[in-house]
């Protein structure tokens, strides 16, 4: 068996076209377009790459994207004030906090003071709580992209065994809630898991986001599994994911490549969330 390789770039293009149509509709209706701010404290080459990709996608779809850049040595108080200003600015319809942040600044603190209606990343406790309760509203972007890919492939969820290799607040925890909401049986593994294979071999759907090249080999998967590789690692040979692609693709039923799999869909899903926060900020006011 050779797996179907999922074309994330094609899915992302479809989403961008749909978002662009909706942006031109809201522009006609309200006379302006979503204006989304990214707060960035210092910068790294990786965050610059991601930000450039997102800015390009915004431009393509007609969303206005601006940056609030603070220096690496800005105090937490200064960054908190910047987020509070964006909360109060009626001309800003959504906010993202760019990771990584310097170690003296707490991501949790910034997310918790952000107004939930402007929380493009779906990480505010109110939005995460809704996701957990099955009232999915603004859903965290990376988990949303995994579900979007599975939906594009018309995946049936009920009763499926899902294994997620990641237990972070932005990927594994909200993603496990999304699968539970769809009546899957979910197992979440992480760096302290004693025998990873024991779990991953049971998966009908395997999502991995460890950031460890070749963590998942052919010995970790069962025949026909749908493998979604969220990991992004820069190596000397280029960008790769967690999965030993060439060997796993011989066994899996479907597989996402890196690059060109989950990554572009994640950028596209951030645009979907921008439209959502825009409608929350503006839609209700103008109705
Ligand atoms: P993180 O460091 O917060 O989490 C990493 C997770 O992997 C943790 O749960 C950790 O316990 C687990 N892990 C690490 N090594 C492991 C091992 N050897 N065995 C089993 N589990 C292990 O990182 P994060 O922010 O959640 O991101 C994870 C990865 O996903 C990174 O490579 C990141 O670049 C990538 N990412 C990709 C996208 C995308 O759109 N494709 C979006 C976000 C993050």
Coordinates of C-alpha atoms and ligand atoms in Angstrom, one line a residue:
X1 CA 0.0 0.0 0.0
X2 CA 1.3 3.5 -0.8
X3 CA -0.5 6.3 1.0
X4 CA -2.4 9.2 -0.7
X5 CA -0.2 12.3 -0.1
X6 CA -2.4 15.2 0.9
X7 CA -1.8 18.4 -0.9
X8 CA -2.0 21.1 1.8
X9 CA -1.2 23.8 -0.6
X10 CA -4.3 23.0 -2.7
X11 CA -6.6 23.0 0.4
X12 CA -5.1 26.3 1.6
X13 CA -5.7 27.8 -1.8
X14 CA -9.4 26.8 -1.7
X15 CA -9.7 28.3 1.8
X16 CA -8.0 31.6 0.7
X17 CA -10.3 31.9 -2.3
X18 CA -13.3 31.4 0.0
X19 CA -12.0 34.0 2.5
X20 CA -11.3 36.5 -0.3
X21 CA -14.9 36.2 -1.5
X22 CA -16.2 36.8 2.1
X23 CA -13.8 39.8 2.6
X24 CA -15.1 41.4 -0.6
X25 CA -18.7 40.9 0.6
X26 CA -18.0 42.5 4.0
X27 CA -16.2 45.3 2.3
X28 CA -19.3 46.1 0.3
X29 CA -21.5 45.8 3.4
X30 CA -19.4 47.8 5.9
X31 CA -17.2 49.9 3.7
X32 CA -14.0 48.5 5.3
X33 CA -12.0 45.3 5.6
X34 CA -10.8 43.3 8.7
X35 CA -7.8 45.0 10.3
X36 CA -5.7 42.5 12.2
X37 CA -2.7 43.3 14.5
X38 CA 0.2 41.0 15.4
X39 CA 2.1 41.8 18.5
X40 CA 5.8 40.9 18.2
X41 CA 8.4 41.2 20.9
X42 CA 11.9 41.0 19.3
X43 CA 12.1 38.6 16.4
X44 CA 13.6 35.3 15.2
X45 CA 14.3 34.1 11.7
X46 CA 11.5 31.5 12.1
X47 CA 8.9 33.9 13.4
X48 CA 9.8 36.3 10.5
X49 CA 9.2 33.6 7.9
X50 CA 5.8 32.7 9.5
X51 CA 4.8 36.3 9.7
X52 CA 5.8 37.0 6.1
X53 CA 3.7 34.0 4.9
X54 CA 0.7 35.2 6.9
X55 CA 1.1 38.8 5.7
X56 CA 1.2 37.6 2.1
X57 CA -1.9 35.5 2.7
X58 CA -3.7 38.5 4.2
X59 CA -2.8 40.7 1.3
X60 CA -4.0 38.1 -1.2
X61 CA -7.4 37.9 0.5
X62 CA -7.8 41.6 1.1
X63 CA -7.3 41.5 4.9
X64 CA -5.3 44.4 6.3
X65 CA -2.5 43.2 8.5
X66 CA -0.4 45.4 10.8
X67 CA 2.4 44.8 13.3
X68 CA 3.0 46.2 16.8
X69 CA 6.7 45.6 17.2
X70 CA 8.3 45.9 20.6
X71 CA 12.0 45.5 21.4
X72 CA 13.3 42.2 22.8
X73 CA 14.0 44.0 26.1
X74 CA 10.5 45.5 26.5
X75 CA 9.0 44.9 29.9
X76 CA 5.9 42.7 30.4
X77 CA 4.0 45.8 31.5
X78 CA 4.8 47.5 28.2
X79 CA 3.6 44.5 26.2
X80 CA 0.5 44.2 28.4
X81 CA -0.2 47.9 27.7
X82 CA 0.2 47.4 24.0
X83 CA -2.4 44.5 24.0
X84 CA -4.8 46.6 26.1
X85 CA -4.5 49.5 23.6
X86 CA -5.4 47.0 20.8
X87 CA -8.4 45.8 22.9
X88 CA -9.7 49.3 23.0
X89 CA -9.0 50.3 19.4
X90 CA -12.3 50.0 17.5
X91 CA -10.3 50.0 14.2
X92 CA -8.6 46.7 15.2
X93 CA -10.7 43.6 14.6
X94 CA -8.4 40.9 15.8
X95 CA -5.0 40.3 17.5
X96 CA -2.3 37.7 17.4
X97 CA 0.6 37.3 19.8
X98 CA 3.7 36.1 17.8
X99 CA 5.7 33.3 19.4
X100 CA 8.3 32.8 20.6
X101 CA 8.2 35.6 23.2
X102 CA 11.3 36.5 25.3
X103 CA 11.5 34.4 28.5
X104 CA 10.5 37.3 30.8
X105 CA 7.1 37.7 29.1
X106 CA 4.3 35.3 29.8
X107 CA 2.2 34.2 26.8
X108 CA -0.6 33.1 29.2
X109 CA -0.7 36.6 30.7
X110 CA -1.0 38.3 27.3
X111 CA -3.6 35.9 26.0
X112 CA -5.7 36.2 29.2
X113 CA -5.9 40.0 29.0
X114 CA -6.8 40.0 25.3
X115 CA -10.5 40.5 24.6
X116 CA -12.0 37.1 23.7
X117 CA -13.7 38.6 20.7
X118 CA -10.4 39.7 19.2
X119 CA -8.6 36.4 20.0
X120 CA -7.7 35.2 16.4
X121 CA -5.7 32.3 17.8
X122 CA -8.6 30.9 19.9
X123 CA -6.4 30.6 22.9
X124 CA -8.1 32.9 25.4
X125 CA -9.5 30.8 28.4
X126 CA -13.1 31.7 27.3
X127 CA -12.5 30.4 23.7
X128 CA -10.6 27.4 24.9
X129 CA -13.3 26.6 27.4
X130 CA -15.9 26.8 24.6
X131 CA -13.8 24.4 22.5
X132 CA -13.6 22.0 25.5
X133 CA -17.4 22.2 26.1
X134 CA -18.1 21.3 22.4
X135 CA -19.3 24.9 21.6
X136 CA -16.6 25.4 19.0
X137 CA -16.4 29.1 18.2
X138 CA -13.0 30.6 17.7
X139 CA -11.0 27.4 17.6
X140 CA -7.1 27.3 18.0
X141 CA -5.6 27.6 14.5
X142 CA -3.3 24.5 14.3
X143 CA -5.9 22.1 15.7
X144 CA -8.5 23.7 13.3
X145 CA -6.2 23.0 10.4
X146 CA -5.9 19.3 11.3
X147 CA -9.7 19.0 11.4
X148 CA -10.0 21.0 8.2
X149 CA -7.7 18.5 6.4
X150 CA -9.6 15.5 7.8
X151 CA -12.9 17.1 6.7
X152 CA -11.6 17.8 3.2
X153 CA -10.8 14.1 3.0
X154 CA -14.4 13.3 4.2
X155 CA -13.1 11.5 7.3
X156 CA -15.7 9.7 9.4
X157 CA -14.8 10.4 13.1
X158 CA -17.1 8.4 15.2
X159 CA -15.4 5.6 17.1
X160 CA -12.0 6.2 15.5
X161 CA -8.8 5.6 17.6
X162 CA -6.9 8.9 17.5
X163 CA -3.3 9.3 18.9
X164 CA -1.8 12.8 19.3
X165 CA 1.9 13.1 20.0
X166 CA 1.9 16.6 21.7
X167 CA 0.4 17.9 24.9
X168 CA 0.9 21.6 24.4
X169 CA -1.8 24.2 25.1
X170 CA -1.8 25.3 21.4
X171 CA -1.8 21.9 19.7
X172 CA -2.4 18.7 21.7
X173 CA -4.8 19.8 24.4
X174 CA -7.3 21.7 22.2
X175 CA -7.0 19.1 19.4
X176 CA -7.9 16.3 21.8
X177 CA -11.1 18.2 22.7
X178 CA -11.9 18.6 19.0
X179 CA -11.6 14.8 18.5
X180 CA -13.6 14.1 21.6
X181 CA -16.3 16.4 20.4
X182 CA -16.5 14.2 17.3
X183 CA -16.8 11.0 19.3
X184 CA -13.3 9.6 18.7
X185 CA -11.3 7.7 21.4
X186 CA -8.3 9.9 22.0
X187 CA -4.9 9.1 23.4
X188 CA -2.5 12.0 24.1
X189 CA 1.3 11.1 24.2
X190 CA 4.2 13.3 25.0
X191 CA 7.9 13.4 25.9
X192 CA 7.3 11.4 29.1
X193 CA 5.3 8.6 27.4
X194 CA 7.2 5.4 28.2
X195 CA 6.6 3.4 25.0
X196 CA 5.4 5.6 22.2
X197 CA 4.9 2.7 19.7
X198 CA 2.6 0.9 22.0
X199 CA 0.1 3.8 21.5
X200 CA 0.8 5.0 18.0
X201 CA 0.4 1.5 16.5
X202 CA -3.3 1.5 17.5
X203 CA -4.1 4.8 15.8
X204 CA -6.6 5.1 12.9
X205 CA -5.6 8.8 12.9
X206 CA -2.1 9.8 14.1
X207 CA -1.3 13.5 14.6
X208 CA 2.3 14.2 15.5
X209 CA 3.7 17.6 16.6
X210 CA 6.8 16.9 18.6
X211 CA 9.3 18.8 16.5
X212 CA 11.6 15.7 16.4
X213 CA 12.8 14.6 13.0
X214 CA 12.1 10.9 12.2
X215 CA 10.3 10.3 15.5
X216 CA 7.6 8.3 13.7
X217 CA 8.9 5.4 11.7
X218 CA 7.2 2.5 9.9
X219 CA 7.4 0.6 13.2
X220 CA 5.1 3.2 14.9
X221 CA 2.1 2.9 12.5
X222 CA -0.5 0.4 11.4
X223 CA -1.7 -0.3 7.9
X224 CA -4.1 2.3 6.5
X225 CA -3.6 5.0 9.2
X226 CA -4.2 8.7 8.4
X227 CA -0.9 10.4 9.4
X228 CA -0.9 14.2 9.9
X229 CA 2.5 15.6 10.5
X230 CA 2.3 19.0 12.3
X231 CA 6.0 19.1 13.2
X232 CA 8.2 21.7 11.6
X233 CA 12.0 21.4 12.0
X234 CA 14.7 23.2 10.2
X235 CA 17.6 20.8 9.4
X236 CA 20.7 21.1 7.3
X237 CA 18.8 19.2 4.5
X238 CA 15.9 21.6 4.7
X239 CA 12.5 21.7 6.5
X240 CA 11.1 18.4 7.7
X241 CA 8.5 17.1 10.1
X242 CA 8.3 14.3 12.7
X243 CA 7.6 11.5 10.3
X244 CA 10.1 9.4 8.4
X245 CA 8.0 10.1 5.3
X246 CA 9.4 7.6 2.8
X247 CA 9.0 4.5 5.0
X248 CA 5.7 5.5 6.7
X249 CA 4.0 6.3 3.3
X250 CA 4.4 2.7 2.3
X251 CA 2.1 1.6 5.2
X252 CA -0.2 4.6 5.8
X253 CA -3.5 5.1 4.0
X254 CA -3.1 8.9 3.8
X255 CA -0.3 11.2 4.9
X256 CA 0.5 14.9 5.0
X257 CA 4.0 15.9 3.8
X258 CA 6.3 18.5 5.3
X259 CA 6.6 21.0 3.7
X260 CA 3.3 21.4 1.9
X261 CA 0.9 19.7 4.3
X262 CA -0.4 21.1 7.6
X263 CA 1.6 24.3 7.5
X264 CA -0.1 26.1 4.6
X265 CA -3.5 25.0 5.9
X266 CA -2.7 26.5 9.3
X267 CA -1.9 29.9 7.6
X268 CA -5.2 29.7 5.7
X269 CA -7.1 28.8 8.9
X270 CA -5.7 31.9 10.6
X271 CA -7.5 33.9 7.9
X272 CA -10.8 32.1 8.7
X273 CA -10.4 33.1 12.3
X274 CA -9.6 36.7 11.4
X275 CA -13.0 36.9 9.6
X276 CA -14.7 35.4 12.7
X277 CA -13.2 38.0 15.0
X278 CA -14.0 40.8 12.5
X279 CA -17.7 39.7 12.5
X280 CA -17.7 39.6 16.3
X281 CA -16.2 43.1 16.5
X282 CA -18.2 44.8 13.7
X283 CA -21.1 42.6 12.6
X284 CA -23.1 42.8 15.8
X285 CA -22.6 46.6 16.0
X286 CA -23.9 47.3 12.5
X287 CA -26.9 44.9 12.6
Ligands
LIG1 P1 6.0 22.4 22.3 O1 7.4 22.3 22.5 O2 5.1 23.2 23.2 O3 5.4 20.9 22.4 C1 6.1 19.8 21.9 C2 5.3 18.5 22.3 O4 6.0 17.4 21.8 C3 5.2 18.3 23.8 O5 4.0 17.8 24.1 C4 6.3 17.3 24.1 O6 6.1 16.6 25.3 C5 6.2 16.5 22.8 N1 7.5 15.8 22.5 C6 8.7 16.3 22.4 N2 9.6 15.4 22.1 C7 9.0 14.2 22.1 C8 9.4 12.9 22.0 N3 10.7 12.5 21.7 N4 8.4 11.9 22.1 C9 7.1 12.2 22.3 N5 6.7 13.5 22.5 C10 7.6 14.5 22.4 O7 5.8 22.8 20.8 P2 4.4 23.2 20.0 O8 4.4 24.7 20.0 O9 3.3 22.5 20.4 O10 4.9 22.8 18.5 C11 5.2 21.5 18.2 C12 5.8 21.3 16.8 O11 4.7 21.7 15.9 C13 7.0 22.2 16.4 O12 7.8 21.5 15.5 C14 6.3 23.4 15.8 O13 7.2 24.0 14.9 C15 5.2 22.7 15.0 N6 4.0 23.5 14.7 C16 3.6 23.5 13.4 C17 2.5 24.2 13.1 C18 2.0 24.0 11.7 O14 1.1 24.8 11.2 N7 2.4 23.0 10.9 C19 1.8 25.0 14.0 C20 2.3 25.1 15.3 C21 3.4 24.3 15.7

